[in-house]
Coordinates of C-alpha atoms in Angstrom, one line a residue:
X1489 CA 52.2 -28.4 -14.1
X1490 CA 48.4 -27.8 -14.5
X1491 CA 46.3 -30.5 -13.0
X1492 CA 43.8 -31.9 -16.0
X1493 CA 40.3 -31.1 -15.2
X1494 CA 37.0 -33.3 -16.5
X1495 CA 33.8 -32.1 -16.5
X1496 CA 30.6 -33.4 -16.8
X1497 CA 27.0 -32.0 -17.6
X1498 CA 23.6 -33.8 -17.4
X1499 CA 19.7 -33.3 -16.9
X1500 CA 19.7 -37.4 -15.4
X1501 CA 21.7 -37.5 -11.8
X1502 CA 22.2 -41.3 -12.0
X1503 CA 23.9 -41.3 -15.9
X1504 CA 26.1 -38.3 -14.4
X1505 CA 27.4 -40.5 -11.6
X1506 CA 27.8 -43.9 -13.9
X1507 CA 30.2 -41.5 -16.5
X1508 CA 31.9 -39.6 -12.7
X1509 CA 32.8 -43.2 -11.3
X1510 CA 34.0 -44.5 -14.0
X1511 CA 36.6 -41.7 -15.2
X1512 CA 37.5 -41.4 -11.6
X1513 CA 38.4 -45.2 -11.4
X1514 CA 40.4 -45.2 -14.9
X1515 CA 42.5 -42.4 -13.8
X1516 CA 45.6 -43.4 -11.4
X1517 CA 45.3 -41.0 -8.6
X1518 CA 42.4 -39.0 -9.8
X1519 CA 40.2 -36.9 -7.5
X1520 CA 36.7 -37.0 -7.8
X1521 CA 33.8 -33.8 -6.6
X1522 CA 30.7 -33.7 -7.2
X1523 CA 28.6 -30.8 -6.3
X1524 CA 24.4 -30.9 -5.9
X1525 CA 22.0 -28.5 -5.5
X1526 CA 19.2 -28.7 -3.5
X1527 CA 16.8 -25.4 -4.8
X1528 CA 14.7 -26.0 -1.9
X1529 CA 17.3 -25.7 1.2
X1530 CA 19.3 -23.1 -0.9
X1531 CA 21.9 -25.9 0.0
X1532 CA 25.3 -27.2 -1.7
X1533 CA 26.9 -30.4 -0.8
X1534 CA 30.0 -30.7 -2.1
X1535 CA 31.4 -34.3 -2.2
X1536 CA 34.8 -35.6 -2.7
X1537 CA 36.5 -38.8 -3.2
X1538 CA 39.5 -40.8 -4.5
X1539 CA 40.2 -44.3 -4.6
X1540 CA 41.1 -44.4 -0.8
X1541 CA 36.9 -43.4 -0.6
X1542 CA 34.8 -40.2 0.7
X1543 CA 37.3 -37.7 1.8
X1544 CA 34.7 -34.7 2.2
X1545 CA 31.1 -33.9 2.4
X1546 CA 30.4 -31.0 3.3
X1547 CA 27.1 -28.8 2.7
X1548 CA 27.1 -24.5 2.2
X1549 CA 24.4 -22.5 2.6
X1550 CA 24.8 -20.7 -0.3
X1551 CA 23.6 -16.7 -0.5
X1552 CA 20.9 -17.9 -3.6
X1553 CA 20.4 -21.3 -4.8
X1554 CA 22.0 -20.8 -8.2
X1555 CA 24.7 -22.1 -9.9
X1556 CA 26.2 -18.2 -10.2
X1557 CA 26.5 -18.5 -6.2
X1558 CA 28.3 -22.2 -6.4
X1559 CA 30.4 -21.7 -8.7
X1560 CA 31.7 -18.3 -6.9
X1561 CA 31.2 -19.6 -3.5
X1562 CA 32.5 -23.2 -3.4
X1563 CA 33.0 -24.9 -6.8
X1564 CA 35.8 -22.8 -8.4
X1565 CA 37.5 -22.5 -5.0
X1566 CA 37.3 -26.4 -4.2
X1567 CA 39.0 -27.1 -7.9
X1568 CA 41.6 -24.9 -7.3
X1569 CA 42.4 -26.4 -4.0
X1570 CA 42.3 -29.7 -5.2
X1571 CA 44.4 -28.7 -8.2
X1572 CA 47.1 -27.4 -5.6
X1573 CA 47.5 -30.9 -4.0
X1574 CA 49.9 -33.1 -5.1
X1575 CA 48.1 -35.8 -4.1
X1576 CA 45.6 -36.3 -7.3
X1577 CA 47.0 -36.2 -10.8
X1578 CA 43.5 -35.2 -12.3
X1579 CA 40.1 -33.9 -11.2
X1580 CA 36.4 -35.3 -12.5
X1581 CA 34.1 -32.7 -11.8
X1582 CA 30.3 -33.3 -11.6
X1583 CA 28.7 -29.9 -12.1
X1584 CA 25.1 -29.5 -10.0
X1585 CA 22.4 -31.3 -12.2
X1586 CA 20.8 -29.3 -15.0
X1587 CA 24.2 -27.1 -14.6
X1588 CA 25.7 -25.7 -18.3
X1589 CA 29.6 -25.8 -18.5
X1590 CA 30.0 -22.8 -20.6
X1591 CA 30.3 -20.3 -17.5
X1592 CA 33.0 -23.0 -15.7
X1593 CA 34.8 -22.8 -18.8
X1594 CA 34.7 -18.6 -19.4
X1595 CA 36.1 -18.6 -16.1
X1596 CA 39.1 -20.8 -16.5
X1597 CA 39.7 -19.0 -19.8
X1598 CA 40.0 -15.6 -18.0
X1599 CA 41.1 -16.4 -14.8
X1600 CA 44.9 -16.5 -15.2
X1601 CA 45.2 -17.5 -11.2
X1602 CA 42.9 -20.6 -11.7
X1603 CA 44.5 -21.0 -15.3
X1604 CA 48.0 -21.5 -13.4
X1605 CA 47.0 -24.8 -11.6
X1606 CA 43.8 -26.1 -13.6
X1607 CA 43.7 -27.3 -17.6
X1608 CA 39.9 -27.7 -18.6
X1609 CA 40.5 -31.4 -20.9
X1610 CA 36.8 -31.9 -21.5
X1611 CA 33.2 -31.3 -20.9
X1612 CA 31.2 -34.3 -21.0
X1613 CA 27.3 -34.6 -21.7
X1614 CA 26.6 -37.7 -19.7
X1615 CA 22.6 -38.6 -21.1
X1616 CA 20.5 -40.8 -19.5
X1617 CA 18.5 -43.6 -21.7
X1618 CA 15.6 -43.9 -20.0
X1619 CA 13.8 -41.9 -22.9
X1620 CA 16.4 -39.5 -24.8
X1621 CA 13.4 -38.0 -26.8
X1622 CA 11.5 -37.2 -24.3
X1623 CA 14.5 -35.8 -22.4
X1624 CA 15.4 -33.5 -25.5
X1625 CA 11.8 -33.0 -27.1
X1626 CA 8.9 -32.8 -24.5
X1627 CA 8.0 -29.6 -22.8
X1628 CA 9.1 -30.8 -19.2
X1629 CA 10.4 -28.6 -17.2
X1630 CA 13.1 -29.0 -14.7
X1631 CA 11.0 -29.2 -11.4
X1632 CA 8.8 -31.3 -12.6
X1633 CA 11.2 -33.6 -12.0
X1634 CA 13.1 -32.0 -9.1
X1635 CA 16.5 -31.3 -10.7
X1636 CA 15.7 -27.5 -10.9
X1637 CA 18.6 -25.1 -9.6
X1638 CA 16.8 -22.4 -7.8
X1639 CA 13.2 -22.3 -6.7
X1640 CA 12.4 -19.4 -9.3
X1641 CA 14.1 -21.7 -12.1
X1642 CA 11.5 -22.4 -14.8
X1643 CA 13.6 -23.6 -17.7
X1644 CA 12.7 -27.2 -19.6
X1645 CA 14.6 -30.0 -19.4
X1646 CA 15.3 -30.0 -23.6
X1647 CA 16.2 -27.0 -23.6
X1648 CA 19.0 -27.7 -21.2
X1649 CA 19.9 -30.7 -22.1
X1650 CA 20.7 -29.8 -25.6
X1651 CA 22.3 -27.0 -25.2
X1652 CA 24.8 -29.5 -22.9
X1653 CA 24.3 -32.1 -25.6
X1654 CA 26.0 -29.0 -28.0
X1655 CA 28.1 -27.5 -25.6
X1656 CA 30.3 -30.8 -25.1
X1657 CA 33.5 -32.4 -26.4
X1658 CA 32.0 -35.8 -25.9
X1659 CA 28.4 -37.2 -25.6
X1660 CA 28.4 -40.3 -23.4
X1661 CA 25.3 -42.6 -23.9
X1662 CA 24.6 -44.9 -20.7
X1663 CA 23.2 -47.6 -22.8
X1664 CA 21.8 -48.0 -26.6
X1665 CA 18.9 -45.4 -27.1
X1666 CA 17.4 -46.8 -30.1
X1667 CA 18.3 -45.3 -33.9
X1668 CA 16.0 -42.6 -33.8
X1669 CA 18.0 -40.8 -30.5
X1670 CA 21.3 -41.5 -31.5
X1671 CA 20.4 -39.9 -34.8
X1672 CA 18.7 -36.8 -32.7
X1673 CA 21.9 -36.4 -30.3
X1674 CA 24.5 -36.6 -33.4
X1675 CA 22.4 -34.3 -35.0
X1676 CA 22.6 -32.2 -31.8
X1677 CA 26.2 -32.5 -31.1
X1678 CA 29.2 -30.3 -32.8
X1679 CA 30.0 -32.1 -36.0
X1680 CA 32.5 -34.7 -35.4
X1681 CA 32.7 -35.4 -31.4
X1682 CA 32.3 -39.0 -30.1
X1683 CA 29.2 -40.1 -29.0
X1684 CA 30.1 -42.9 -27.0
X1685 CA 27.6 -46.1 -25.5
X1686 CA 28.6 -46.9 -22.0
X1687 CA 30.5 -45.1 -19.7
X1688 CA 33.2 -47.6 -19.2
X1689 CA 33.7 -47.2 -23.1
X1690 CA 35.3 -43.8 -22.1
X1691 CA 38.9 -43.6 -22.3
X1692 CA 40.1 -41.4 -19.2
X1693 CA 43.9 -41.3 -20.2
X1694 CA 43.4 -39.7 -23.9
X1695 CA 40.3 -37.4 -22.4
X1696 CA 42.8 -36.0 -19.9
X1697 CA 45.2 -35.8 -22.8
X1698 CA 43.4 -33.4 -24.7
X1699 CA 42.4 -29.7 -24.2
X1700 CA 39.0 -28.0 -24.9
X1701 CA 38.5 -25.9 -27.1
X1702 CA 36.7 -23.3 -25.9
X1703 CA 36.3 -21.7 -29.5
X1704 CA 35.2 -24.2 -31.0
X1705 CA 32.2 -24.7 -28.7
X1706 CA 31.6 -21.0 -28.3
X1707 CA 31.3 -21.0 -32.2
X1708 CA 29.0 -24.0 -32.3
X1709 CA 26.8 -22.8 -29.7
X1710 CA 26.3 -19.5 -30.4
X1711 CA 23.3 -17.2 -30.9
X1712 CA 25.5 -15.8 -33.6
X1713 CA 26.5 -18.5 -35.2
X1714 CA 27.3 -17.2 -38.9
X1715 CA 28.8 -20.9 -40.4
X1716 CA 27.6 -22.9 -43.1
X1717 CA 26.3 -26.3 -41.3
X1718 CA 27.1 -29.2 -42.3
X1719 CA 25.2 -31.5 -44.2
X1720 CA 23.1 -33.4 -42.2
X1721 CA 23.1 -37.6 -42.9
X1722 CA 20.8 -38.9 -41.1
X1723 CA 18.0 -41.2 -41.5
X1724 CA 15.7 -40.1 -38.3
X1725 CA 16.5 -36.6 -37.7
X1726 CA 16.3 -33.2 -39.4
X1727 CA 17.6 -29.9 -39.3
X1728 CA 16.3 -26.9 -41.1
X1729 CA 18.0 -23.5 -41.2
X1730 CA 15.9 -20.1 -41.7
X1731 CA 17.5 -17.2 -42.0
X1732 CA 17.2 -13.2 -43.4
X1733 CA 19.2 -10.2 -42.8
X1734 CA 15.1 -8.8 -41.7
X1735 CA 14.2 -8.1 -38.3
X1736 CA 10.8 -9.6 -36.8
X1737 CA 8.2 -7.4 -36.7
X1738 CA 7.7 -6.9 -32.6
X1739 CA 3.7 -7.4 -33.3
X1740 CA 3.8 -10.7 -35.3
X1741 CA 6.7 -11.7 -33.1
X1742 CA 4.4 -11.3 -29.8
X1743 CA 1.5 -12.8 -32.0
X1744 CA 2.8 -15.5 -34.0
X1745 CA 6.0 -16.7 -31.4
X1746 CA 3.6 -20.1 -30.7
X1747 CA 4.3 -21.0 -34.9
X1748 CA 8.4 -21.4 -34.4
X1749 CA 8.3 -21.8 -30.4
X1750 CA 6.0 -24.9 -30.0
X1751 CA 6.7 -28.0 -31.3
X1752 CA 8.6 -31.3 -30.6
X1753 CA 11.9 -30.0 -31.8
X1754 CA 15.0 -27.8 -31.0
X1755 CA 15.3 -24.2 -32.3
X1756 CA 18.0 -22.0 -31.4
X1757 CA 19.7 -19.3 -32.8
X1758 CA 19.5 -15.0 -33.0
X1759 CA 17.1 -12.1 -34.2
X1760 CA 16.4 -8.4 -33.8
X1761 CA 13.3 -6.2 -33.6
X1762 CA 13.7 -2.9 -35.6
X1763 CA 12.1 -0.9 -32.2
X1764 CA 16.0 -2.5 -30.5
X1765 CA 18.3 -2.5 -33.8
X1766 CA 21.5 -2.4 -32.1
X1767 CA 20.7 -5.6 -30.0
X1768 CA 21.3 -9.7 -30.6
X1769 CA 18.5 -11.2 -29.5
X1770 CA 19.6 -14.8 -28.5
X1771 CA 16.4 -17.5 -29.5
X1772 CA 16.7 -21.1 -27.3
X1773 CA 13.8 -24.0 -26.8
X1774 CA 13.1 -27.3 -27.0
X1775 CA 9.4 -29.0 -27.1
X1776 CA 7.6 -26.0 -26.9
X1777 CA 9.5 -24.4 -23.9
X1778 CA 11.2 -21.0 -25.4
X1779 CA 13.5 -18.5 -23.5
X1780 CA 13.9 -15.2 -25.9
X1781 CA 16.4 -12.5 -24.2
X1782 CA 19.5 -9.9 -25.1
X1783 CA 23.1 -11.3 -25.7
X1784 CA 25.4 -8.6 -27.0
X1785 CA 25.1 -5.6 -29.1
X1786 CA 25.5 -6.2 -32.5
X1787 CA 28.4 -4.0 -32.4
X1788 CA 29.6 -3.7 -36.3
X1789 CA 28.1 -6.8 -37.7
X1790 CA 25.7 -6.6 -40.3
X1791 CA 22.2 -7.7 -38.0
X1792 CA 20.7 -10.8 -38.9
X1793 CA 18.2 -13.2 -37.8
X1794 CA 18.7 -17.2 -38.2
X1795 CA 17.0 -19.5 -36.3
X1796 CA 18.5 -23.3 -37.1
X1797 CA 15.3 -26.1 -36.0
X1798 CA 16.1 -29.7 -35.5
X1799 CA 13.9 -32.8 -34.6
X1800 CA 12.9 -36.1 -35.9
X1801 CA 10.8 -37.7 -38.3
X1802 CA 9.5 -34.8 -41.3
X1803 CA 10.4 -31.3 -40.5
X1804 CA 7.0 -29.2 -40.2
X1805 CA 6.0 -27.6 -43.4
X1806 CA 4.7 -24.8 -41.8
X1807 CA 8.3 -23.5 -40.3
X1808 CA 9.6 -21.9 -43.1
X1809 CA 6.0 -19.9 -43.4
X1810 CA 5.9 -18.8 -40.1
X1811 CA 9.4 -17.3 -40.3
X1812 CA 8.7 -15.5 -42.7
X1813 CA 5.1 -13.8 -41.7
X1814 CA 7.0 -12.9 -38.6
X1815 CA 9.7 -10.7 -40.5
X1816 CA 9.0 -7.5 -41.6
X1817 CA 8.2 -7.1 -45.3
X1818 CA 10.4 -6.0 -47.6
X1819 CA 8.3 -2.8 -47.9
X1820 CA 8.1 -2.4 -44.3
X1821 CA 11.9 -3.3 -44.7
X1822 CA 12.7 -0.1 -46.6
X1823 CA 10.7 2.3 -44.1
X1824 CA 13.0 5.2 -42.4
X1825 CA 14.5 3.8 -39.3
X1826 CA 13.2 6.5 -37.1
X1827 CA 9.7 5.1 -37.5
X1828 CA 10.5 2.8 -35.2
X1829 CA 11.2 5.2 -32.6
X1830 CA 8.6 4.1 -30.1
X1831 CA 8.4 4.1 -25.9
X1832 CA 7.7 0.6 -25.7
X1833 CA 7.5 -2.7 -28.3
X1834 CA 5.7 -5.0 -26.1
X1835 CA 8.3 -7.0 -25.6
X1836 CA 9.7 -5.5 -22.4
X1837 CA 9.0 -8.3 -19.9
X1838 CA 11.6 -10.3 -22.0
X1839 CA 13.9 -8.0 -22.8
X1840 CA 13.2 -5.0 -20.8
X1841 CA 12.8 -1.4 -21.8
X1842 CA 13.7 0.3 -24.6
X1843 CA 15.3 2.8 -22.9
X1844 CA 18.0 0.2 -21.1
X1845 CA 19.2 -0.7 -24.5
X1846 CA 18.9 2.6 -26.2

């Protein structure tokens, strides 16, 4: 019997906690653990509970301070061990703050040891109401506000916490955001998943009940996403999808990136450079904070580049231009692929040399 395992993700410590305490309370004989981070001490204290109270608290000095090294040296091993005790009947997990679930979730889908005692139910995005917007649109970054992983992390807090927002089975709301943010996190979230107001709204039982789906969320989520979206009804937020089977020019890429990257608004998605055409290129930001790197060889799909933009109020007219001054033109399109033979593109301190990918 496979113990059911809930997960939860989060940028806001205290809305993380609200949904952890209140699954762990609806669920007779349910274990609780929640790990934290602190990138300063390179320390991980790991906590645990059930309704008796604190069971453990314990703190491991972990080799870096990144969620890599706790989920290899302590998270994956506590769940399995609490997963062996027949004490507990289910496990709520807290992931570190700012932590994504998608690498907790590749593991238990590969791991046929862990798979034998733990059953992933659901990753929750538990979002804070303080200011939604700002938490999903602003160029923050994560140690500005002290719920960074590791002292070199630099990401921004939208960018993180919509990729969890996207990444989840359920969205959990700690209070009313106002119409505009609930539009923005729908819009966010995989078409169709609850977006629930309150954390005591949750229901425990029929979350355990279920099973994520790891391919759905994968499929959502990723740079290569090659599905129609849906249509979009909302009244607040938009979403506009760009897309061409060109490559960006690696000049107008390095000299125009501020026209798609900067901005109140989410973009995600994939491209390629014709100086790297065997290489996905993943594309994630939020509020003007962009990460561009590799992701996979394109292998034998037909290369592509779609970037999918979504914010509030009017969409920016001058997207759709930008996107397109950075692609090649269709006469530079048609040049012989060996003119792009080159040393370097310029675009090595993001994606390294050209000779690593060759």
């Amino acid at each position: 019997m496979r113990t059911p395992l809930l997960v939860i993700t989060g940028v806001d410590p205290v809305a993380m906690d609200s949904a952890l305490m209140s699954l762990a309370w609806d669920l007779p004989r349910a274990v609780s653990v929640r790990h934290r981070i602190d990138p300063h001490s390179q320390l991980l204290t790991r906590t645990v509970s059930d309704a008796s109270g604190l069971l453990e608290q314990e703190q491991i000095q972990l080799e870096h301070a990144c969620v890599s090294c706790a989920l290899r040296e302590d998270i994956m091993p506590t769940l399995e061990r609490l997963a062996r005790d027949d004490r507990w009947s289910a496990i709520v997990s807290g992931l570190p703050t700012a932590t994504e679930a998608g690498q907790l979730a590749h593991i238990l889908a590969t791991d046929g040891r862990l798979a034998r005692h733990l059953k992933l139910s659901a990753v929750l995005a538990a979002v804070g109401t303080g200011d939604v917007v700002r938490d999903l649109l602003s160029d923050d970054l994560l140690r500005e506000r002290d719920v960074h992983t590791n002292p070199d992390d630099d990401r921004g807090v939208g960018e993180v916490a919509c990729a969890q927002i996207e990444y989840a089975d359920i969205v959990v709301l700690d209070a009313d955001p106002g119409a505009e943010a609930a539009d923005l996190v729908h819009a966010l979230a995989r078409p169709e998943i609850p977006v629930i107001v309150g954390a005591a709204q949750l229901d425990a039982a029929a979350l355990t009940a279920q099973r994520h789906q790891s391919s759905l969320n994968n499929t959502w989520c990723s740079p290569e996403f090659d599905a129609d979206l849906p249509t979009l009804e909302s009244r607040h937020a938009w979403r506009l999808d760009l897309s061409s089977p060109r490559p960006f020019h690696p000049d107008r890429l390095l000299d125009q990136i501020e026209r798609l990257g900067t901005g109140p608004y989410r973009s995600r998605g994939s491209f390629w450079v014709p100086t790297r055409p065997g290489d996905l290129l993943e594309w994630s930001g939020a509020g003007g904070q962009l990460s561009i790197g590799g992701y996979s060889p394109w292998g034998r799909r037909t290369p592509m580049t779609r970037l999918i933009f979504t914010g509030l109020g009017e969409a920016p007219t001058e997207l759709a231009a930008a996107f397109e001054d950075m692609l090649l033109t269709p006469t530079e399109a048609l040049l012989d692929r060996h003119s792009w033979d080159v040393l370097e593109d310029g675009l090595e301190p993001w994606l390294g040399d050209i000779r690593d990918v060759a």
